XYZ file of C-alpha atoms in Angstrom:
668
model
C 92.131 110.634 94.120
C 89.477 110.292 95.848
C 89.662 112.564 99.719
C 87.699 112.025 103.125
C 87.364 114.910 105.734
C 87.974 114.067 109.372
C 84.456 115.897 110.235
C 82.747 113.144 108.748
C 82.145 114.491 105.091
C 82.512 111.264 103.367
C 84.259 112.049 100.247
C 87.141 114.609 101.222
C 89.512 114.098 104.028
C 90.161 117.619 105.683
C 93.203 118.572 107.912
C 91.410 120.529 110.451
C 88.246 119.562 112.795
C 85.007 121.097 111.718
C 81.593 121.227 112.467
C 81.088 118.270 114.977
C 78.121 115.735 114.467
C 76.764 116.157 117.924
C 78.318 118.468 120.603
C 76.904 117.791 124.220
C 79.614 119.938 125.641
C 77.194 122.969 125.013
C 74.514 121.124 127.110
C 76.627 120.313 129.693
C 77.974 123.886 129.708
C 74.585 125.497 129.963
C 74.264 123.145 133.308
C 77.206 124.647 134.727
C 75.833 128.328 133.930
C 72.768 127.384 135.737
C 74.480 125.820 138.867
C 76.953 128.985 138.965
C 73.808 131.161 139.456
C 72.694 128.880 142.359
C 76.140 129.450 143.662
C 75.654 133.063 144.159
C 72.613 131.827 146.635
C 75.133 129.921 148.900
C 78.307 131.291 148.487
C 79.620 134.638 149.549
C 79.808 137.501 146.885
C 83.770 137.037 146.949
C 83.616 133.182 146.351
C 80.781 133.490 143.683
C 83.308 135.750 141.871
C 86.024 133.102 142.003
C 83.790 130.424 140.728
C 82.764 132.507 137.696
C 86.832 133.172 137.265
C 87.356 129.519 137.428
C 84.878 129.024 134.770
C 86.200 131.772 132.500
C 89.902 130.451 132.793
C 88.657 126.796 131.855
C 86.772 128.358 128.868
C 89.974 130.111 127.658
C 92.068 126.955 128.346
C 94.206 128.499 131.318
C 94.383 125.431 133.112
C 97.156 126.151 135.350
C 95.514 129.522 136.339
C 92.268 127.678 137.241
C 94.351 125.271 139.482
C 96.052 128.151 140.934
C 93.017 130.304 141.790
C 91.329 127.170 143.075
C 94.241 126.377 145.480
C 93.900 129.729 147.246
C 90.219 129.637 147.451
C 89.264 129.841 151.415
C 85.797 128.598 150.962
C 85.169 125.516 148.378
C 81.678 124.186 148.209
C 80.187 121.695 145.848
C 79.673 124.019 142.970
C 83.371 125.148 143.029
C 84.499 121.271 143.066
C 82.253 120.708 140.307
C 83.328 123.764 138.134
C 86.886 122.038 138.406
C 85.895 118.568 137.627
C 84.031 119.666 134.695
C 86.689 122.231 133.437
C 89.452 119.705 133.449
C 87.069 117.092 131.847
C 86.338 119.995 129.099
C 90.084 120.392 128.539
C 90.896 116.861 127.930
C 92.094 116.228 131.423
C 89.900 113.248 132.234
C 92.416 111.658 134.639
C 92.806 115.051 136.573
C 89.198 115.479 136.799
C 88.542 111.974 138.298
C 91.215 112.655 140.808
C 89.358 115.824 142.052
C 86.203 113.901 142.034
C 87.740 111.531 144.751
C 89.339 114.202 146.597
C 86.000 116.127 146.812
C 84.402 113.056 148.265
C 87.179 112.778 150.789
C 86.636 116.523 151.769
C 83.150 115.302 152.986
C 81.153 116.862 150.160
C 78.477 115.330 148.457
C 78.028 115.250 144.568
C 75.139 117.038 142.956
C 73.850 116.021 139.407
C 76.092 118.582 137.793
C 79.129 116.931 139.482
C 78.067 113.613 138.224
C 77.518 114.751 134.661
C 81.061 116.546 135.062
C 82.372 113.042 135.978
C 80.664 111.120 133.388
C 82.010 114.127 130.693
C 85.548 113.307 132.069
C 84.977 109.556 130.575
C 84.286 110.668 127.243
C 87.753 109.031 125.853
C 87.839 106.132 127.809
C 87.185 102.449 126.902
C 87.157 101.210 130.589
C 83.661 99.659 130.950
C 84.551 98.918 134.357
C 85.019 102.296 135.308
C 81.685 103.561 133.813
C 79.877 100.870 135.681
C 81.793 102.264 138.932
C 80.458 105.702 138.321
C 77.130 104.577 137.240
C 76.740 102.852 140.328
C 77.735 106.095 142.393
C 75.011 107.772 140.395
C 72.517 105.189 141.560
C 74.000 105.584 145.100
C 73.253 109.430 144.895
C 69.760 109.204 143.644
C 70.475 110.576 140.420
C 69.567 107.967 138.070
C 66.412 109.272 137.261
C 67.668 112.881 136.396
C 67.338 113.652 132.919
C 70.926 115.426 132.451
C 72.852 112.545 134.345
C 70.748 110.018 132.604
C 71.598 111.538 129.059
C 75.269 112.053 129.871
C 75.317 108.394 131.319
C 73.611 106.781 127.988
C 76.215 108.703 125.915
C 78.926 107.172 127.989
C 77.663 103.756 127.585
C 77.586 104.102 123.909
C 80.848 105.736 123.534
C 82.158 102.867 125.217
C 80.656 100.574 122.640
C 77.897 99.332 124.784
C 75.059 100.438 122.770
C 72.828 97.892 124.563
C 73.109 99.523 127.881
C 72.735 102.943 126.509
C 69.481 101.945 124.891
C 68.199 100.311 128.131
C 69.026 103.675 129.978
C 67.447 105.928 127.316
C 64.195 103.670 127.561
C 64.075 104.383 131.456
C 64.009 107.917 131.019
C 60.501 109.166 132.135
C 60.363 112.277 129.723
C 63.740 112.152 127.363
C 64.540 115.759 126.113
C 65.766 116.601 122.898
C 69.372 116.492 124.060
C 68.428 112.930 124.984
C 67.130 112.087 121.631
C 70.183 113.498 119.972
C 72.474 111.738 121.836
C 71.226 108.453 121.407
C 70.630 108.930 117.507
C 74.244 110.031 117.347
C 75.561 107.044 119.149
C 73.380 104.781 117.101
C 74.926 106.417 113.947
C 78.433 106.266 114.827
C 77.719 102.334 115.620
C 76.269 101.990 112.124
C 72.721 101.579 113.313
C 71.088 103.791 110.693
C 67.600 102.255 110.560
C 67.454 102.327 114.585
C 68.552 105.945 114.517
C 65.937 106.924 111.822
C 63.315 105.029 113.884
C 64.250 106.950 117.193
C 64.092 110.360 114.905
C 60.434 109.350 113.937
C 59.565 108.555 117.642
C 61.115 112.308 118.624
C 58.733 113.624 116.173
C 55.774 111.826 117.420
C 56.380 113.437 120.801
C 56.066 116.862 119.224
C 59.818 117.715 119.577
C 61.381 119.735 117.000
C 64.751 118.588 116.246
C 67.625 121.402 115.964
C 70.466 121.554 113.529
C 72.744 119.165 115.886
C 69.909 116.341 115.892
C 69.556 116.943 112.064
C 73.436 116.314 111.720
C 73.176 112.536 112.768
C 69.943 111.884 111.119
C 71.203 113.474 107.671
C 74.056 111.096 108.214
C 71.997 107.978 108.876
C 69.887 108.674 105.708
C 73.015 109.272 103.674
C 74.264 105.723 104.778
C 71.108 104.119 103.647
C 71.178 105.700 100.298
C 67.542 105.922 99.578
C 66.349 108.361 97.015
C 63.096 108.759 98.492
C 64.169 109.040 102.153
C 66.873 111.649 100.898
C 64.042 113.846 99.221
C 61.765 113.564 102.466
C 64.200 114.493 104.595
C 65.521 117.501 102.426
C 61.949 118.709 102.127
C 61.892 118.549 106.187
C 64.807 120.451 107.062
C 63.506 123.104 104.485
C 59.932 122.939 106.439
C 61.442 123.379 109.690
C 63.512 126.033 108.594
C 67.300 124.644 109.265
C 68.278 124.473 105.611
C 69.851 127.684 105.952
C 72.320 126.434 108.585
C 75.629 125.892 106.917
C 76.676 122.596 108.639
C 73.203 121.153 107.950
C 73.433 122.405 104.299
C 76.626 120.931 103.938
C 75.475 117.423 105.076
C 72.673 117.518 102.980
C 74.844 118.233 99.812
C 77.167 115.295 101.033
C 73.957 113.003 101.421
C 72.979 113.599 97.862
C 76.636 113.114 97.075
C 76.206 109.475 98.238
C 73.566 108.908 95.807
C 75.778 109.462 92.795
C 73.388 111.861 91.025
C 75.442 114.701 89.767
C 72.351 116.476 88.247
C 70.423 116.410 91.866
C 73.602 117.332 93.761
C 74.140 120.334 91.600
C 70.854 121.592 92.155
C 71.122 121.244 95.677
C 74.452 122.749 95.736
C 72.765 125.857 93.501
C 69.991 126.238 96.090
C 72.394 126.950 99.126
C 71.919 130.265 100.593
C 75.549 130.353 101.662
C 78.577 128.367 101.256
C 82.061 128.195 102.724
C 85.115 126.437 101.407
C 84.037 123.037 102.517
C 80.724 123.540 100.420
C 82.795 124.447 97.328
C 85.582 121.930 97.911
C 82.982 119.241 98.443
C 81.524 120.121 94.788
C 84.646 120.114 93.413
C 85.825 116.772 94.764
C 82.434 115.151 93.984
C 82.712 116.132 90.263
C 86.317 114.934 90.188
C 85.186 111.713 91.553
C 82.434 111.171 88.861
C 84.670 112.394 86.038
C 83.760 115.919 85.457
C 87.113 117.577 85.757
C 85.835 120.442 83.488
C 82.953 121.023 85.399
C 85.276 120.620 88.512
C 87.295 123.832 87.340
C 84.346 125.555 86.309
C 82.869 125.578 89.866
C 86.402 126.629 91.331
C 86.438 129.597 89.009
C 83.024 130.454 90.534
C 84.572 129.834 94.242
C 87.123 132.478 93.370
C 84.898 134.817 92.143
C 83.247 135.019 95.372
C 86.522 135.766 97.307
C 86.819 132.258 99.051
C 90.349 131.029 99.261
C 91.073 127.408 98.364
C 92.431 125.240 101.208
C 94.762 122.099 100.975
C 91.825 119.786 99.983
C 90.687 122.232 97.468
C 94.207 122.096 95.844
C 94.161 118.339 95.791
C 91.012 117.891 94.085
C 91.903 120.560 91.592
C 95.049 118.671 90.850
C 92.992 115.525 90.426
C 90.780 117.375 87.562
C 93.972 118.188 85.855
C 95.340 114.923 85.917
C 92.264 113.342 84.626
C 92.450 115.878 81.812
C 96.025 115.467 81.068
C 96.061 119.401 80.681
C 99.775 120.435 81.698
C 98.891 123.938 81.082
C 96.252 124.003 83.685
C 98.423 121.884 85.982
C 101.099 124.233 85.734
C 98.704 127.282 86.723
C 97.523 124.858 89.803
C 101.013 124.599 90.561
C 101.931 128.103 90.880
C 98.571 128.417 92.985
C 100.190 125.760 95.473
C 103.134 128.263 95.996
C 100.877 131.356 96.473
C 98.914 129.740 98.729
C 101.896 128.138 100.751
C 101.083 124.576 100.330
C 103.987 124.018 98.071
C 105.719 122.041 100.788
C 102.920 119.852 101.744
C 103.508 116.082 101.213
C 100.318 115.358 99.842
C 100.655 118.251 97.330
C 103.764 117.220 96.444
C 102.753 113.781 95.793
C 99.660 114.881 93.556
C 101.908 117.198 91.536
C 104.385 114.321 90.636
C 101.306 112.392 89.609
C 99.863 115.319 87.699
C 103.025 116.102 85.727
C 103.577 112.191 84.948
C 99.879 111.903 83.605
C 99.973 115.078 81.676
C 103.433 113.458 79.933
C 105.821 115.929 81.672
C 108.155 113.355 83.233
C 110.893 116.170 83.786
C 108.848 117.869 85.896
C 107.571 115.039 87.849
C 110.989 114.033 88.455
C 111.752 117.690 89.833
C 108.571 117.507 92.162
C 109.624 114.175 93.426
C 113.200 115.167 94.260
C 111.658 118.209 96.226
C 110.000 116.030 98.627
C 112.372 115.900 101.815
C 110.782 113.038 103.677
C 109.349 110.533 100.681
C 106.555 108.495 101.600
C 105.512 105.044 99.875
C 103.133 107.253 97.950
C 105.955 109.483 96.700
C 107.928 106.682 95.477
C 104.505 104.790 93.828
C 103.917 108.173 92.061
C 107.209 108.229 90.344
C 107.567 104.693 89.713
C 104.031 104.391 88.120
C 104.726 107.777 86.193
C 107.764 106.219 84.645
C 105.864 103.094 83.560
C 102.906 105.183 82.281
C 105.402 107.098 79.901
C 107.097 104.432 78.532
C 110.118 104.119 80.668
C 109.903 100.801 82.393
C 113.650 100.235 82.885
C 113.822 103.896 84.750
C 110.825 102.792 86.737
C 112.562 99.624 88.026
C 115.751 101.773 88.751
C 113.424 103.748 91.052
C 112.033 100.710 92.958
C 115.737 99.734 93.426
C 116.429 103.190 94.909
C 113.526 102.840 97.177
C 114.277 99.798 98.509
C 117.969 100.623 99.296
C 117.346 104.195 100.798
C 114.097 103.793 102.580
C 113.501 99.682 102.648
C 109.601 100.299 102.620
C 107.393 97.100 102.053
C 105.729 96.931 98.925
C 101.942 97.725 99.080
C 99.468 96.334 96.413
C 99.556 99.714 94.425
C 103.407 99.689 94.003
C 103.344 96.244 93.129
C 100.669 96.738 90.433
C 103.267 99.427 88.749
C 106.279 97.462 89.254
C 104.587 94.448 87.712
C 103.360 96.607 84.898
C 106.965 97.642 84.261
C 108.134 93.942 83.849
C 105.514 93.676 81.352
C 106.804 96.483 79.415
C 110.315 95.109 79.607
C 109.004 91.269 78.617
C 111.206 90.251 81.582
C 109.922 86.971 82.428
C 112.395 86.197 84.914
C 111.582 89.346 86.661
C 107.890 88.859 86.466
C 108.366 85.548 87.973
C 110.236 86.965 91.049
C 107.471 89.446 91.393
C 104.829 86.538 91.571
C 106.931 85.148 94.335
C 107.168 88.098 96.186
C 103.014 88.349 95.923
C 102.778 85.143 97.310
C 105.175 85.214 100.169
C 103.837 88.692 101.278
C 100.239 87.654 101.152
C 98.984 89.432 98.037
C 97.268 86.782 96.416
C 93.837 87.986 97.415
C 94.473 91.317 95.903
C 92.753 91.223 92.131
C 94.561 94.209 91.221
C 97.717 92.391 91.621
C 96.763 89.211 90.172
C 95.220 90.780 87.256
C 98.465 92.693 86.557
C 100.698 89.624 87.223
C 98.110 87.684 84.541
C 98.759 90.794 81.770
C 102.643 90.505 82.523
C 102.849 86.927 81.873
C 100.688 87.269 78.726
C 102.878 89.989 77.507
C 105.952 88.179 77.995
C 104.516 85.264 76.018
C 103.998 82.610 78.905
C 100.175 81.923 78.538
C 100.640 78.851 80.625
C 101.428 80.984 83.748
C 98.662 83.417 82.816
C 96.051 80.888 82.551
C 97.354 79.179 85.944
C 97.193 82.878 87.706
C 93.652 83.342 86.116
C 92.500 79.973 87.531
C 93.767 80.163 90.890
C 91.916 83.489 91.465
C 89.235 83.439 94.190
C 87.281 85.592 91.996
C 87.600 86.569 88.715
C 86.144 90.122 87.956
C 85.660 92.049 84.603
C 89.319 93.173 84.577
C 90.521 89.496 85.025
C 88.379 88.415 82.081
C 89.710 91.311 80.039
C 93.037 90.657 80.785
C 93.104 86.614 79.811
C 91.247 87.681 76.554
C 93.504 90.446 75.712
C 96.554 87.904 76.700
C 94.972 85.361 74.064
C 94.869 88.118 71.243
C 98.357 89.539 71.604
C 99.498 85.906 71.523
C 97.748 85.014 68.241
C 95.211 82.535 69.830
C 91.830 84.403 68.650
C 89.669 81.347 68.893
C 90.528 80.911 72.550
C 89.735 84.524 72.774
C 86.387 84.118 71.421
C 85.611 81.092 73.650
C 86.901 82.957 76.774
C 84.420 85.970 75.711
C 81.659 83.643 75.494
C 82.396 82.214 78.886
C 82.530 85.340 80.684
C 78.765 85.801 79.386
C 77.794 82.612 80.619
C 79.086 83.333 83.940
C 77.165 86.333 84.299
C 79.757 88.803 83.840
C 78.615 91.694 81.609
C 81.413 92.603 79.267
C 82.302 96.335 79.167
C 83.877 98.561 76.466
C 87.424 97.284 77.427
C 86.076 93.591 77.189
C 84.758 94.371 73.620
C 88.214 96.218 72.640
C 90.254 93.158 73.481
C 87.986 90.727 71.666
C 88.058 92.733 68.695
C 91.981 93.072 68.637
C 92.004 89.526 69.323
C 89.769 88.538 66.029
C 91.638 91.312 64.217
C 95.010 89.460 64.573
C 93.704 86.021 64.371
C 91.588 86.648 60.889
C 88.272 85.863 62.634
C 86.497 88.365 60.865
C 82.796 87.178 61.065
C 83.250 86.448 64.852
C 84.603 89.903 65.230
C 81.864 91.367 63.267
C 79.182 89.806 65.018
C 80.445 90.696 68.303
C 80.947 94.299 67.091
C 77.321 94.715 66.236
C 76.280 92.916 69.608
C 78.384 95.674 71.297
C 76.831 98.573 68.983
C 73.355 97.076 69.786
C 74.033 97.480 73.625
C 72.770 100.652 75.103
C 75.110 100.292 78.221
C 78.109 100.458 76.369
C 79.637 103.290 74.626
C 81.246 102.612 71.153
C 84.721 104.456 70.955
C 86.917 105.145 67.936
C 89.340 102.500 69.162
C 86.461 100.030 68.588
C 85.812 101.346 65.003
C 89.303 101.143 64.310
C 89.624 97.663 65.139
C 86.603 96.795 63.022
C 88.599 98.375 59.908
C 91.820 96.992 61.037
C 90.206 93.419 61.109
C 88.700 93.976 57.613
C 91.739 95.501 56.126
C 94.358 92.743 57.531
C 91.847 90.072 55.851
C 92.275 91.918 52.571
C 88.627 93.130 52.523
C 89.954 96.682 51.866
C 86.661 97.892 50.120
C 84.422 96.935 52.697
C 87.378 98.527 55.284
C 87.001 101.770 53.000
C 83.203 101.954 53.118
C 82.971 101.507 56.857
C 85.773 103.968 57.524
C 83.895 106.709 55.302
C 80.679 106.012 57.024
C 81.908 106.427 60.642
C 84.974 108.897 60.042
C 83.291 112.314 61.143
C 82.118 110.979 64.271
C 84.961 108.884 65.408
C 88.406 110.725 64.101
C 91.638 109.347 63.155
C 91.315 106.008 64.461
C 89.480 104.341 61.325
C 91.911 106.109 58.784
C 95.018 105.028 60.933
C 93.919 101.198 60.575
C 92.816 101.545 56.859
C 96.384 103.188 56.396
C 98.234 100.144 58.116
C 96.142 97.556 56.326
C 96.478 99.325 52.909
C 100.266 99.210 53.406
C 100.229 95.477 54.275
C 98.371 94.685 51.051
C 100.398 97.193 48.940
C 97.155 99.259 47.827
C 99.055 102.476 47.251
C 95.897 104.462 46.325
C 94.001 103.613 49.200
C 97.074 104.176 51.529
C 97.795 107.573 49.820
C 94.077 108.550 50.804
C 94.246 107.158 54.324
C 97.579 108.732 55.053
C 96.433 112.183 53.831
C 93.122 111.719 56.330
C 95.450 110.744 59.334
C 97.981 113.840 58.552
C 94.992 116.277 58.279
C 93.527 115.017 61.585
C 96.727 114.242 63.680
C 99.795 115.382 61.969
C 101.470 115.965 65.597
C 101.916 112.146 65.951
C 105.190 110.931 65.097
C 104.226 107.219 64.492
C 101.881 108.295 62.026
C 104.271 110.511 60.229
C 106.880 107.525 60.127
C 104.159 105.087 58.703
C 103.135 107.558 55.895
C 106.772 108.163 55.225
C 107.268 104.396 54.803
C 104.252 104.185 52.331
C 105.718 106.866 50.057
C 109.239 105.241 50.189
C 107.338 102.047 49.155
C 105.921 103.738 45.956
C 109.084 105.490 45.072
C 107.871 108.810 46.253
C 111.362 109.679 48.109
C 110.924 113.549 48.183
C 107.592 113.099 50.000
C 109.092 110.704 52.572
C 111.961 112.819 53.325
C 109.538 115.943 53.387
C 107.547 114.020 56.162
C 110.786 113.121 57.858
C 112.154 116.716 57.762
C 108.571 117.743 59.254
C 109.290 115.240 61.988
C 112.614 116.981 62.608
C 111.282 120.551 62.697
C 108.702 119.583 65.198
C 110.962 118.064 67.451
C 109.018 114.726 67.368
C 110.362 111.198 67.846
C 108.820 107.853 67.429
C 108.641 105.963 70.570
C 111.325 103.428 70.854
C 110.605 99.688 70.935
C 112.261 97.702 73.897
C 114.011 94.299 73.723
C 114.701 92.060 76.568
C 116.462 94.136 79.330
C 118.427 92.654 82.259
C 120.174 95.942 83.419
C 117.757 96.327 86.423
C 118.914 95.169 89.917
C 116.543 93.254 91.569
C 115.968 90.618 94.293
C 113.017 88.294 95.276
C 111.930 90.213 98.279
């Protein structure tokens, strides 16, 4: 479960606003302090005190008190009005700020530069370009266009309204742009996705001898992170250290995020270790990064370090940790994390409960998954998707379809691509061709034909239902066949006994420039095994073994042994299994056991069976298979002993499914 922060932390969503990428408010506030000091020279002592009190009220959010004090003031000059206009703008009351500006002018007072900055701040959330242009006209009429502070605020507002061209023109007109002006322009370039322009402006800033501060660097780091250039990242990191900003925590977090985007776990870890200080954002970001790149154990180790420093996890941390446990399929760690969510007070959060449902499902504890799901008061579409996919993953497709029916009846959610994938997968497990066709109709009418994930699952489902004609039709009608599409159609040919078609498709995929992955090889080896295409299968296997980009798993070796054994080449299968057994585990012995039984080679079956039980005696399927072998050779006591062992351990062989038409369904 990959997660994003609202504070522009690309991989992690965060529930609260943290470091702002650029905060011009502080700059504008410094202007108000200067102007307030000037007020002492033109106002009486009492009025100067009142102006300072107005500022204090606005800074603490006491808007009503500020307005009441302003209403009672006997002497209101441009400074008092400007503080009010700026105070309302800072507190998100842009409309009130603009009304006060109009009232001030009606009272006969002319605005100063600070007043104009305050009015421009009040336009911060508007998308009304005409209004911005109107204020711009007032700036020109008042003679403040050349004022650095007003010009910076004006270019900032134009950029926020989406008129980056006007903003750039205003910037270029500034006689002597300040660091704040550069920072504002760089930030707006970054917001508009103009990353090269932002970096170019940063170089110009350096050429003028200006030293960037942490606010400037936050925007520059974001721009470099988006470009994803290793050399540029290294240069920027070195520069940050050189100017001494690397100890600034927000900057350090952005640097860390920049290296996350490169996807280099080793470098990102080094940067993380070098950080002088870390907050919950730093630790959570590192945990999430490791989860994203499939390093769940390392993510949990980082969490242990985080706790040793006394830093408490937040909701995002917990979500990433639950994802780590889900990847590991570690039920023990998952339950410990469940306890942690209760201790930290996150147990009622919807995102946490959805993640718990997913985690328990992936760890095989479907009862706990259902319990977590039932505790969700206001179930979202994600909640239903989690419980439906959980039942599919745990071999309960009928129950998955029943949950889908409940969802449609109780909450009437429209199906999205994710829940469609799980629902269509359930159809495949049920081998229900009629239901699969109905979902195909829904996919067509609801406009999901452009979603490859949905189309790929439709293809696989038709293949599992035995309708290869429809599977080919789905495949050929896809706008773009990805690696999953090719793997699905090859797999479909294999399970339907058409090995030669599978081999032809495999070679066609290569000719089309799609490089096979480990799943492609597993699918084609499986097809060759079940069609007796031993020579083709071996050639493809050795092609895979020579490809340094592909990792060979135990399942691949098992397919080779199965292929040789099914073809009656048992001695070759045995030699191959012995040669790779230490490296790959029980897969080759299970394949050899099945093949030996098919060809009534009792001696070899006994050898393979004992090896399987030594390595994996907790698998009910293995026990049943070896028990049947013992029965076939008349060793009924051994067979009964194996069955008793299953009973004592509480093991049960997974039940097969026939066509089930007990699920209520509709066409949309």
